[in-house]
């Protein structure tokens, strides 16, 4: 890579007069210059070198170096996107010319190629020597190429402890391997750790033990761990995300945890002392009892104020048939829960005969302070025939009072029997309800055809009937062309 590609001046740069803007810029304190540079992208900062010979090296103190060697996918607006064989040459050139002074972040998004490990080692040595606060290494191509993994880059954790004082505050690694050891050091200032598709070999608990300032921990599709049993307290951890981890159990001591997210199989999950938990999102995969598990499998989340749940229901499973009253009872009440969002995908050939959705009603009674209910539904079915019978009799027998419920929003509402009966029960027991909105369109990820042919008059008819019966205004959201994607 030649620095001219960024507009960096050659030897015939302009010679400014003493009263030129460049002289004024050069006279500013170094910290002010660095701040001004941070407002520019690296390319923009490099182009300033053509203005004046005094500015020629100004870009070499740019605080944020971010390089993207991919052809597709998202890229940060300040990131330099470089395609093909020029990537290594470009990064090497910038690293060689950069002063290393005031470096805030150093990020690489690049597909690891044969014999490129030496370059990665050199870039990481540069970032650690410059004491970059933020380091991100994403070797994405191994994951998306579809080819067998031939080489896994080993990230040198020890390099972060080689300096005379800890400096790293945020570390993001993807598609690499790492080997934490008991004597690991250099992480006392680390506040954010994100590992995606990382092979973890060694003592991960010891790594976390040496991160007393850790506030944000995200582990996604990592391998090498049998379980996540962290015996010591992570006193400052506020956000914990675990997704698709092949572990047998999770055990954390997190007294300050405010936000917890989990996606994966049903396993024992224990979060000690998280009385400050405000928000949780739970998705259990490959299990027909996912909705019940979301309420029962993690007692620690009962302290939440906001709960998001994802579940899949299958008609052939007996639990979701006529035995909807036989549910697993939560061991504790969700006394603080104010906002509940449920995303439910239902697989059935007979949507009007299938009553699995009604199981949600039995769990609502465990959230007596609930104020807002959002229910997003998607029926995997070829039938679009809504229920034609009238709702009669008492409300759902196992639904108790919803004294504080004020707002109800349902998407994917097509007037199927279970949908109507659930809404009937909510309106019967929710004396304080102020707003009910029905949206026929499916907002969960779906094929466009699912929302192409909606008989709106059916939903409008049900809304009119229920509104007249309970004396509450029910709004039917107008159609929006194309699918709306929530997940």
Tab-separated table of C-alpha atoms in Angstrom:
chain	number	residue	atom	x	y	z
A	1	UNK	CA	0.000	0.000	0.000
A	2	UNK	CA	1.218	3.491	-0.804
A	3	UNK	CA	0.081	6.256	1.493
A	4	UNK	CA	-0.886	8.358	-1.554
A	5	UNK	CA	-4.092	6.324	-1.724
A	6	UNK	CA	-5.232	8.318	1.337
A	7	UNK	CA	-4.121	11.629	-0.154
A	8	UNK	CA	-0.951	11.880	1.921
A	9	UNK	CA	1.269	14.518	0.384
A	10	UNK	CA	4.529	13.859	-1.372
A	11	UNK	CA	7.587	16.100	-1.091
A	12	UNK	CA	5.989	18.898	-3.101
A	13	UNK	CA	3.474	19.677	-0.337
A	14	UNK	CA	2.362	23.226	0.009
A	15	UNK	CA	4.528	25.646	1.952
A	16	UNK	CA	2.193	27.705	4.172
A	17	UNK	CA	2.636	31.268	5.211
A	18	UNK	CA	3.018	32.118	8.881
A	19	UNK	CA	-0.600	33.280	9.055
A	20	UNK	CA	-2.103	30.234	7.333
A	21	UNK	CA	-4.672	27.965	9.048
A	22	UNK	CA	-2.061	25.214	9.093
A	23	UNK	CA	0.195	27.269	11.302
A	24	UNK	CA	-2.682	27.928	13.650
A	25	UNK	CA	-3.432	24.215	13.773
A	26	UNK	CA	0.172	23.323	14.428
A	27	UNK	CA	0.263	25.783	17.305
A	28	UNK	CA	-2.558	24.071	19.148
A	29	UNK	CA	-1.778	21.831	22.145
A	30	UNK	CA	-1.235	18.205	21.201
A	31	UNK	CA	-4.325	16.996	23.049
A	32	UNK	CA	-6.480	19.479	21.085
A	33	UNK	CA	-4.974	18.303	17.811
A	34	UNK	CA	-5.682	14.709	18.779
A	35	UNK	CA	-9.274	15.582	19.618
A	36	UNK	CA	-9.756	17.298	16.253
A	37	UNK	CA	-8.280	14.273	14.473
A	38	UNK	CA	-10.648	11.955	16.338
A	39	UNK	CA	-13.559	13.784	14.701
A	40	UNK	CA	-12.246	12.771	11.273
A	41	UNK	CA	-12.034	9.347	9.715
A	42	UNK	CA	-8.541	8.020	9.006
A	43	UNK	CA	-8.975	8.757	5.288
A	44	UNK	CA	-10.107	12.309	5.995
A	45	UNK	CA	-7.222	12.867	8.379
A	46	UNK	CA	-4.739	11.533	5.814
A	47	UNK	CA	-6.043	13.904	3.160
A	48	UNK	CA	-5.196	16.895	5.380
A	49	UNK	CA	-1.533	16.196	4.618
A	50	UNK	CA	-1.884	17.809	1.187
A	51	UNK	CA	-2.746	21.152	2.772
A	52	UNK	CA	0.649	21.875	4.247
A	53	UNK	CA	4.067	20.406	4.880
A	54	UNK	CA	3.421	21.127	8.565
A	55	UNK	CA	0.389	18.887	8.388
A	56	UNK	CA	2.109	16.101	6.526
A	57	UNK	CA	2.537	13.897	9.597
A	58	UNK	CA	-0.509	15.100	11.465
A	59	UNK	CA	-2.506	11.997	10.468
A	60	UNK	CA	0.117	9.733	12.052
A	61	UNK	CA	-1.321	10.602	15.454
A	62	UNK	CA	-4.866	9.589	14.515
A	63	UNK	CA	-6.320	7.879	17.616
A	64	UNK	CA	-8.517	5.322	15.841
A	65	UNK	CA	-7.200	2.773	13.348
A	66	UNK	CA	-9.846	0.439	11.954
A	67	UNK	CA	-9.401	-1.685	8.819
A	68	UNK	CA	-11.956	-3.879	7.047
A	69	UNK	CA	-10.706	-6.402	4.502
A	70	UNK	CA	-14.138	-7.853	3.717
A	71	UNK	CA	-16.170	-7.311	0.605
A	72	UNK	CA	-19.573	-7.472	2.221
A	73	UNK	CA	-21.175	-7.001	5.589
A	74	UNK	CA	-21.426	-4.011	7.891
A	75	UNK	CA	-18.512	-1.748	8.448
A	76	UNK	CA	-18.050	1.127	10.847
A	77	UNK	CA	-18.340	4.521	9.141
A	78	UNK	CA	-14.821	5.423	10.270
A	79	UNK	CA	-13.404	2.101	9.115
A	80	UNK	CA	-11.056	1.923	6.110
A	81	UNK	CA	-12.354	-0.763	3.751
A	82	UNK	CA	-9.593	-2.366	1.688
A	83	UNK	CA	-10.239	-5.263	-0.631
A	84	UNK	CA	-8.005	-7.978	-1.954
A	85	UNK	CA	-4.230	-8.302	-1.792
A	86	UNK	CA	-3.704	-4.648	-0.829
A	87	UNK	CA	-5.040	-5.184	2.687
A	88	UNK	CA	-1.835	-6.414	4.317
A	89	UNK	CA	0.280	-3.881	2.452
A	90	UNK	CA	-2.032	-1.047	3.458
A	91	UNK	CA	-2.158	-1.935	7.152
A	92	UNK	CA	1.617	-2.491	7.279
A	93	UNK	CA	2.226	0.922	5.731
A	94	UNK	CA	-0.084	2.721	8.170
A	95	UNK	CA	1.344	0.856	11.165
A	96	UNK	CA	4.916	1.675	10.115
A	97	UNK	CA	4.174	5.384	9.735
A	98	UNK	CA	1.878	5.859	12.705
A	99	UNK	CA	3.517	7.457	15.718
A	100	UNK	CA	1.711	5.199	18.185
A	101	UNK	CA	1.047	8.281	20.310
A	102	UNK	CA	-2.441	8.603	21.778
A	103	UNK	CA	-3.786	5.461	20.088
A	104	UNK	CA	-7.301	4.793	21.350
A	105	UNK	CA	-8.501	1.868	19.199
A	106	UNK	CA	-7.020	-0.657	16.797
A	107	UNK	CA	-9.414	-2.979	14.944
A	108	UNK	CA	-8.935	-5.530	12.173
A	109	UNK	CA	-11.689	-7.299	10.238
A	110	UNK	CA	-9.983	-9.607	7.812
A	111	UNK	CA	-9.930	-13.182	6.568
A	112	UNK	CA	-6.916	-15.054	7.853
A	113	UNK	CA	-4.829	-16.288	4.951
A	114	UNK	CA	-1.940	-18.669	4.821
A	115	UNK	CA	1.309	-17.173	6.102
A	116	UNK	CA	-0.436	-14.006	7.374
A	117	UNK	CA	-0.001	-14.786	11.086
A	118	UNK	CA	3.288	-12.894	11.173
A	119	UNK	CA	1.523	-9.755	10.001
A	120	UNK	CA	-1.148	-10.148	12.664
A	121	UNK	CA	1.545	-10.605	15.313
A	122	UNK	CA	3.218	-7.398	14.124
A	123	UNK	CA	-0.033	-5.429	14.215
A	124	UNK	CA	-0.885	-6.652	17.698
A	125	UNK	CA	2.618	-5.787	18.956
A	126	UNK	CA	2.095	-2.294	17.549
A	127	UNK	CA	-1.323	-1.928	19.228
A	128	UNK	CA	-0.062	-3.163	22.600
A	129	UNK	CA	3.124	-1.085	22.458
A	130	UNK	CA	0.948	1.958	21.750
A	131	UNK	CA	-1.322	0.920	24.635
A	132	UNK	CA	-4.533	0.992	22.607
A	133	UNK	CA	-7.549	1.055	24.909
A	134	UNK	CA	-9.723	-0.823	22.405
A	135	UNK	CA	-8.506	-3.833	20.407
A	136	UNK	CA	-10.666	-5.829	18.003
A	137	UNK	CA	-9.486	-8.784	15.920
A	138	UNK	CA	-12.198	-10.357	13.746
A	139	UNK	CA	-10.950	-13.057	11.372
A	140	UNK	CA	-14.412	-13.493	9.939
A	141	UNK	CA	-13.710	-15.487	6.750
A	142	UNK	CA	-13.201	-18.862	8.455
A	143	UNK	CA	-16.778	-18.748	9.638
A	144	UNK	CA	-18.456	-17.669	6.430
A	145	UNK	CA	-16.322	-19.161	3.678
A	146	UNK	CA	-17.911	-22.600	3.951
A	147	UNK	CA	-14.493	-24.181	3.641
A	148	UNK	CA	-12.814	-26.302	6.312
A	149	UNK	CA	-10.775	-24.329	8.828
A	150	UNK	CA	-7.137	-24.820	7.901
A	151	UNK	CA	-5.577	-22.394	10.311
A	152	UNK	CA	-6.656	-20.827	13.572
A	153	UNK	CA	-4.821	-17.743	14.694
A	154	UNK	CA	-3.704	-17.862	18.317
A	155	UNK	CA	-4.263	-14.490	19.942
A	156	UNK	CA	-1.345	-13.671	22.297
A	157	UNK	CA	-3.101	-12.666	25.525
A	158	UNK	CA	0.271	-12.351	27.203
A	159	UNK	CA	1.062	-9.365	24.983
A	160	UNK	CA	-1.509	-7.333	26.893
A	161	UNK	CA	0.441	-7.869	30.084
A	162	UNK	CA	3.908	-7.125	28.735
A	163	UNK	CA	3.634	-3.373	29.252
A	164	UNK	CA	4.542	-1.633	32.504
A	165	UNK	CA	0.882	-0.846	33.331
A	166	UNK	CA	-2.520	-2.211	32.317
A	167	UNK	CA	-4.171	-0.298	29.467
A	168	UNK	CA	-6.726	-2.457	27.630
A	169	UNK	CA	-10.352	-1.450	28.327
A	170	UNK	CA	-12.235	-3.248	25.548
A	171	UNK	CA	-11.291	-6.496	23.789
A	172	UNK	CA	-13.221	-8.080	20.910
A	173	UNK	CA	-11.989	-11.358	19.397
A	174	UNK	CA	-13.694	-13.412	16.689
A	175	UNK	CA	-12.602	-16.642	14.995
A	176	UNK	CA	-9.341	-17.006	16.886
A	177	UNK	CA	-8.049	-19.208	19.672
A	178	UNK	CA	-6.861	-18.059	23.070
A	179	UNK	CA	-5.204	-19.739	26.035
A	180	UNK	CA	-5.770	-17.928	29.334
A	181	UNK	CA	-3.496	-19.045	32.154
A	182	UNK	CA	-3.613	-18.655	35.898
A	183	UNK	CA	-0.832	-16.047	35.898
A	184	UNK	CA	-2.499	-13.889	33.259
A	185	UNK	CA	-2.135	-10.133	33.865
A	186	UNK	CA	-2.806	-6.808	32.202
A	187	UNK	CA	-6.610	-6.920	32.431
A	188	UNK	CA	-7.352	-4.923	35.572
A	189	UNK	CA	-8.793	-2.051	33.483
A	190	UNK	CA	-10.768	-4.256	31.104
A	191	UNK	CA	-14.419	-3.194	31.047
A	192	UNK	CA	-15.759	-4.995	27.961
A	193	UNK	CA	-14.932	-8.513	26.713
A	194	UNK	CA	-16.645	-9.934	23.610
A	195	UNK	CA	-15.623	-13.364	22.302
A	196	UNK	CA	-17.295	-14.698	19.144
A	197	UNK	CA	-16.467	-18.163	17.766
A	198	UNK	CA	-13.324	-18.300	19.892
A	199	UNK	CA	-11.592	-21.538	20.837
A	200	UNK	CA	-10.888	-21.156	24.546
A	201	UNK	CA	-8.096	-23.393	25.758
A	202	UNK	CA	-7.088	-23.004	29.357
A	203	UNK	CA	-8.331	-21.434	32.563
A	204	UNK	CA	-11.096	-19.036	31.570
A	205	UNK	CA	-12.184	-18.532	35.196
A	206	UNK	CA	-8.705	-17.208	36.023
A	207	UNK	CA	-8.952	-14.718	33.183
A	208	UNK	CA	-12.196	-13.344	34.630
A	209	UNK	CA	-10.661	-13.333	38.106
A	210	UNK	CA	-8.100	-10.858	36.778
A	211	UNK	CA	-10.809	-8.582	35.338
A	212	UNK	CA	-12.118	-6.762	38.442
A	213	UNK	CA	-13.417	-3.840	36.343
A	214	UNK	CA	-15.387	-5.969	33.869
A	215	UNK	CA	-18.836	-4.518	33.139
A	216	UNK	CA	-19.821	-6.186	29.856
A	217	UNK	CA	-19.228	-9.878	29.009
A	218	UNK	CA	-20.491	-11.458	25.775
A	219	UNK	CA	-19.711	-15.055	24.785
A	220	UNK	CA	-21.100	-16.228	21.446
A	221	UNK	CA	-20.589	-19.681	19.906
A	222	UNK	CA	-17.301	-20.239	21.734
A	223	UNK	CA	-15.827	-23.725	22.096
A	224	UNK	CA	-13.477	-25.486	24.487
A	225	UNK	CA	-15.465	-24.958	27.686
A	226	UNK	CA	-17.365	-27.758	29.427
A	227	UNK	CA	-19.174	-25.378	31.739
A	228	UNK	CA	-19.128	-21.756	32.851
A	229	UNK	CA	-18.605	-22.117	36.584
A	230	UNK	CA	-17.072	-18.857	37.813
A	231	UNK	CA	-16.587	-19.262	41.584
A	232	UNK	CA	-15.492	-15.709	42.342
A	233	UNK	CA	-17.620	-12.583	42.342
A	234	UNK	CA	-17.792	-10.293	39.314
A	235	UNK	CA	-18.862	-7.294	41.331
A	236	UNK	CA	-19.025	-4.721	38.521
A	237	UNK	CA	-20.535	-6.867	35.770
A	238	UNK	CA	-23.648	-5.179	34.434
A	239	UNK	CA	-24.351	-6.985	31.154
A	240	UNK	CA	-23.967	-10.735	30.540
A	241	UNK	CA	-24.779	-12.313	27.161
A	242	UNK	CA	-24.408	-16.053	26.463
A	243	UNK	CA	-25.411	-17.347	23.045
A	244	UNK	CA	-25.083	-20.843	21.559
A	245	UNK	CA	-22.453	-21.966	24.029
A	246	UNK	CA	-21.877	-25.727	24.187
A	247	UNK	CA	-21.670	-25.874	27.964
A	248	UNK	CA	-23.445	-28.080	30.495
A	249	UNK	CA	-24.108	-25.439	33.128
A	250	UNK	CA	-23.758	-21.743	33.950
A	251	UNK	CA	-22.904	-20.452	37.425
A	252	UNK	CA	-21.991	-16.780	38.002
A	253	UNK	CA	-21.805	-14.531	41.055
A	254	UNK	CA	-23.055	-11.195	39.722
A	255	UNK	CA	-24.552	-8.936	42.424
A	256	UNK	CA	-24.633	-5.878	40.147
A	257	UNK	CA	-26.032	-7.524	37.020
A	258	UNK	CA	-28.629	-5.361	35.260
A	259	UNK	CA	-29.067	-7.059	31.864
A	260	UNK	CA	-28.939	-10.802	31.068
A	261	UNK	CA	-29.372	-12.475	27.678
A	262	UNK	CA	-29.320	-16.198	26.973
A	263	UNK	CA	-29.816	-18.196	23.779
A	264	UNK	CA	-29.230	-21.942	23.735
A	265	UNK	CA	-30.264	-25.295	25.122
A	266	UNK	CA	-32.068	-25.809	28.421
A	267	UNK	CA	-29.275	-26.186	30.981
A	268	UNK	CA	-28.897	-25.305	34.676
A	269	UNK	CA	-28.336	-21.556	34.949
A	270	UNK	CA	-27.620	-19.980	38.322
A	271	UNK	CA	-26.996	-16.264	38.753
A	272	UNK	CA	-26.136	-15.578	42.387
A	273	UNK	CA	-27.223	-12.341	44.018
A	274	UNK	CA	-28.579	-10.532	40.955
A	275	UNK	CA	-31.229	-8.590	42.836
A	276	UNK	CA	-30.610	-5.511	40.627
A	277	UNK	CA	-31.559	-7.277	37.403
A	278	UNK	CA	-33.655	-4.961	35.240
A	279	UNK	CA	-33.918	-6.721	31.886
A	280	UNK	CA	-33.599	-10.303	30.649
A	281	UNK	CA	-33.986	-11.950	27.236
A	282	UNK	CA	-34.295	-15.743	27.128
A	283	UNK	CA	-34.408	-18.059	24.101
A	284	UNK	CA	-34.356	-21.811	24.623
A	285	UNK	CA	-33.723	-23.762	21.436
A	286	UNK	CA	-34.669	-27.268	20.362
A	287	UNK	CA	-37.140	-27.742	23.196
A	288	UNK	CA	-40.921	-27.871	22.969
A	289	UNK	CA	-41.313	-26.605	26.543
A	290	UNK	CA	-39.407	-23.408	25.811
A	291	UNK	CA	-42.148	-21.055	26.968
A	292	UNK	CA	-42.461	-22.779	30.336
A	293	UNK	CA	-38.701	-22.972	30.772
A	294	UNK	CA	-38.389	-19.242	30.211
A	295	UNK	CA	-40.476	-18.725	33.346
A	296	UNK	CA	-39.135	-21.607	35.402
A	297	UNK	CA	-35.587	-22.623	34.416
A	298	UNK	CA	-33.785	-19.502	35.659
A	299	UNK	CA	-35.230	-18.472	39.036
A	300	UNK	CA	-32.687	-15.651	39.229
A	301	UNK	CA	-34.472	-13.657	36.514
A	302	UNK	CA	-37.615	-13.333	38.603
A	303	UNK	CA	-36.322	-9.939	39.780
A	304	UNK	CA	-36.517	-8.396	36.299
A	305	UNK	CA	-38.631	-5.436	35.296
A	306	UNK	CA	-38.462	-6.186	31.554
A	307	UNK	CA	-38.560	-9.747	30.182
A	308	UNK	CA	-38.256	-10.813	26.534
A	309	UNK	CA	-38.976	-14.469	25.743
A	310	UNK	CA	-38.712	-16.509	22.556
A	311	UNK	CA	-40.447	-19.867	22.186
A	312	UNK	CA	-41.344	-22.479	19.594
A	313	UNK	CA	-44.514	-24.577	19.914
A	314	UNK	CA	-45.206	-27.782	17.984
A	315	UNK	CA	-48.659	-29.284	17.663
A	316	UNK	CA	-47.490	-32.903	17.800
A	317	UNK	CA	-46.028	-32.489	21.300
A	318	UNK	CA	-48.623	-33.522	23.939
A	319	UNK	CA	-47.737	-30.642	26.262
A	320	UNK	CA	-49.012	-28.248	23.638
A	321	UNK	CA	-52.187	-30.156	22.913
A	322	UNK	CA	-55.268	-30.214	25.091
A	323	UNK	CA	-53.260	-30.426	28.339
A	324	UNK	CA	-52.443	-26.717	28.423
A	325	UNK	CA	-53.406	-26.564	32.092
A	326	UNK	CA	-50.619	-28.998	32.986
A	327	UNK	CA	-47.775	-26.520	33.110
A	328	UNK	CA	-44.633	-26.289	35.178
A	329	UNK	CA	-45.305	-23.861	37.983
A	330	UNK	CA	-42.702	-21.167	38.649
A	331	UNK	CA	-41.093	-21.454	42.072
A	332	UNK	CA	-41.244	-17.701	42.600
A	333	UNK	CA	-43.295	-14.673	41.584
A	334	UNK	CA	-42.175	-12.045	39.075
A	335	UNK	CA	-43.123	-9.265	41.451
A	336	UNK	CA	-41.107	-6.539	39.670
A	337	UNK	CA	-42.056	-7.450	36.101
A	338	UNK	CA	-43.674	-4.522	34.311
A	339	UNK	CA	-43.045	-5.208	30.601
A	340	UNK	CA	-43.296	-8.645	28.964
A	341	UNK	CA	-42.528	-9.376	25.312
A	342	UNK	CA	-43.146	-12.862	23.915
A	343	UNK	CA	-42.097	-13.994	20.449
A	344	UNK	CA	-43.804	-17.313	19.733
A	345	UNK	CA	-43.537	-19.461	16.608
A	346	UNK	CA	-46.246	-22.107	16.323
A	347	UNK	CA	-46.026	-25.136	14.048
A	348	UNK	CA	-49.478	-26.584	13.358
A	349	UNK	CA	-51.634	-27.775	10.484
A	350	UNK	CA	-54.838	-26.881	12.325
A	351	UNK	CA	-54.501	-23.397	13.882
A	352	UNK	CA	-58.136	-23.328	15.084
A	353	UNK	CA	-57.882	-26.693	16.853
A	354	UNK	CA	-54.491	-26.083	18.433
A	355	UNK	CA	-54.614	-24.431	21.871
A	356	UNK	CA	-50.943	-24.374	22.900
A	357	UNK	CA	-50.838	-20.579	22.912
A	358	UNK	CA	-53.225	-20.552	25.868
A	359	UNK	CA	-50.451	-21.792	28.141
A	360	UNK	CA	-49.190	-18.212	28.242
A	361	UNK	CA	-52.313	-17.278	30.194
A	362	UNK	CA	-51.319	-19.533	33.089
A	363	UNK	CA	-47.986	-17.746	33.454
A	364	UNK	CA	-49.338	-14.197	33.396
A	365	UNK	CA	-50.729	-14.665	36.906
A	366	UNK	CA	-47.151	-14.896	38.207
A	367	UNK	CA	-46.575	-11.276	37.151
A	368	UNK	CA	-49.214	-9.403	39.194
A	369	UNK	CA	-47.652	-5.967	38.490
A	370	UNK	CA	-47.498	-6.427	34.700
A	371	UNK	CA	-48.337	-3.221	32.817
A	372	UNK	CA	-47.391	-3.903	29.183
A	373	UNK	CA	-47.777	-7.113	27.164
A	374	UNK	CA	-46.379	-7.446	23.633
A	375	UNK	CA	-47.103	-10.752	21.903
A	376	UNK	CA	-45.628	-11.459	18.470
A	377	UNK	CA	-46.948	-14.646	16.836
A	378	UNK	CA	-46.090	-16.584	13.697
A	379	UNK	CA	-48.108	-19.664	12.715
A	380	UNK	CA	-46.305	-22.080	10.413
A	381	UNK	CA	-49.469	-23.203	8.629
A	382	UNK	CA	-51.006	-23.356	5.173
A	383	UNK	CA	-54.401	-22.476	6.612
A	384	UNK	CA	-55.489	-18.859	6.844
A	385	UNK	CA	-58.998	-19.613	8.054
A	386	UNK	CA	-59.890	-17.623	11.167
A	387	UNK	CA	-62.274	-18.873	13.840
A	388	UNK	CA	-65.908	-18.245	12.893
A	389	UNK	CA	-67.627	-19.088	16.161
A	390	UNK	CA	-68.605	-16.659	18.891
A	391	UNK	CA	-66.678	-16.463	22.164
A	392	UNK	CA	-69.032	-17.522	24.945
A	393	UNK	CA	-68.843	-18.472	28.588
A	394	UNK	CA	-66.362	-17.467	31.244
A	395	UNK	CA	-62.818	-16.303	30.703
A	396	UNK	CA	-59.986	-18.810	30.650
A	397	UNK	CA	-60.375	-20.688	33.915
A	398	UNK	CA	-56.697	-20.641	34.888
A	399	UNK	CA	-56.135	-16.923	34.247
A	400	UNK	CA	-56.346	-14.735	37.310
A	401	UNK	CA	-56.588	-10.981	37.662
A	402	UNK	CA	-54.330	-8.668	35.662
A	403	UNK	CA	-55.049	-5.650	37.804
A	404	UNK	CA	-52.213	-3.434	36.525
A	405	UNK	CA	-52.180	-4.380	32.836
A	406	UNK	CA	-52.687	-1.241	30.721
A	407	UNK	CA	-51.306	-1.896	27.239
A	408	UNK	CA	-51.691	-4.971	25.024
A	409	UNK	CA	-50.166	-5.320	21.561
A	410	UNK	CA	-50.463	-8.442	19.404
A	411	UNK	CA	-48.852	-8.901	15.992
A	412	UNK	CA	-49.525	-11.872	13.731
A	413	UNK	CA	-53.144	-11.795	14.935
A	414	UNK	CA	-55.261	-13.620	12.346
A	415	UNK	CA	-58.312	-14.466	14.441
A	416	UNK	CA	-57.373	-18.072	15.188
A	417	UNK	CA	-59.291	-19.631	18.066
A	418	UNK	CA	-56.455	-19.659	20.635
A	419	UNK	CA	-55.574	-16.056	19.778
A	420	UNK	CA	-59.159	-14.927	20.269
A	421	UNK	CA	-59.604	-16.889	23.502
A	422	UNK	CA	-56.364	-15.521	24.944
A	423	UNK	CA	-57.381	-11.969	24.097
A	424	UNK	CA	-60.856	-12.676	25.527
A	425	UNK	CA	-59.315	-13.768	28.819
A	426	UNK	CA	-56.999	-10.764	28.962
A	427	UNK	CA	-59.865	-8.338	28.359
A	428	UNK	CA	-62.032	-10.124	30.944
A	429	UNK	CA	-59.386	-9.992	33.676
A	430	UNK	CA	-57.635	-6.732	32.740
A	431	UNK	CA	-59.917	-4.117	34.236
A	432	UNK	CA	-57.276	-1.387	33.918
A	433	UNK	CA	-56.519	-1.955	30.218
A	434	UNK	CA	-56.259	1.325	28.309
A	435	UNK	CA	-54.884	0.373	24.888
A	436	UNK	CA	-55.267	-2.777	22.787
A	437	UNK	CA	-53.672	-2.970	19.349
A	438	UNK	CA	-54.021	-5.890	16.942
A	439	UNK	CA	-51.703	-6.176	13.951
A	440	UNK	CA	-52.478	-8.888	11.382
A	441	UNK	CA	-49.014	-8.743	9.870
A	442	UNK	CA	-46.336	-11.070	11.198
A	443	UNK	CA	-43.432	-9.083	12.621
A	444	UNK	CA	-41.198	-12.058	13.266
A	445	UNK	CA	-38.820	-13.086	10.493
A	446	UNK	CA	-40.874	-14.717	7.775
A	447	UNK	CA	-41.264	-15.117	4.031
A	448	UNK	CA	-42.839	-12.167	2.259
A	449	UNK	CA	-45.783	-14.295	1.154
A	450	UNK	CA	-46.914	-14.703	4.780
A	451	UNK	CA	-47.974	-11.053	4.840
A	452	UNK	CA	-49.094	-10.872	1.223
A	453	UNK	CA	-52.698	-12.047	1.583
A	454	UNK	CA	-54.272	-10.871	4.820
A	455	UNK	CA	-58.051	-10.788	5.111
A	456	UNK	CA	-58.213	-7.631	7.174
A	457	UNK	CA	-61.975	-7.686	7.466
A	458	UNK	CA	-61.760	-10.809	9.632
A	459	UNK	CA	-59.493	-9.158	12.171
A	460	UNK	CA	-61.581	-5.998	12.078
A	461	UNK	CA	-64.693	-8.070	12.772
A	462	UNK	CA	-63.143	-9.727	15.822
A	463	UNK	CA	-61.907	-6.375	17.082
A	464	UNK	CA	-65.443	-4.952	16.758
A	465	UNK	CA	-67.038	-7.902	18.585
A	466	UNK	CA	-64.606	-7.831	21.503
A	467	UNK	CA	-64.709	-4.050	21.724
A	468	UNK	CA	-68.499	-4.099	22.029
A	469	UNK	CA	-68.454	-6.904	24.582
A	470	UNK	CA	-65.883	-5.373	26.930
A	471	UNK	CA	-66.381	-1.687	26.220
A	472	UNK	CA	-62.724	-1.098	25.332
A	473	UNK	CA	-61.266	0.526	22.239
A	474	UNK	CA	-59.333	-1.953	20.096
A	475	UNK	CA	-57.174	-0.609	17.275
A	476	UNK	CA	-56.302	-2.694	14.221
A	477	UNK	CA	-52.967	-1.587	12.762
A	478	UNK	CA	-53.114	-0.900	9.008
A	479	UNK	CA	-51.062	-3.168	6.723
A	480	UNK	CA	-47.490	-2.308	5.791
A	481	UNK	CA	-46.169	-3.647	2.526
A	482	UNK	CA	-43.407	-6.225	2.843
A	483	UNK	CA	-42.388	-8.270	5.897
A	484	UNK	CA	-41.482	-6.615	9.178
A	485	UNK	CA	-38.570	-8.372	10.801
A	486	UNK	CA	-38.045	-8.513	14.561
A	487	UNK	CA	-35.588	-11.384	14.706
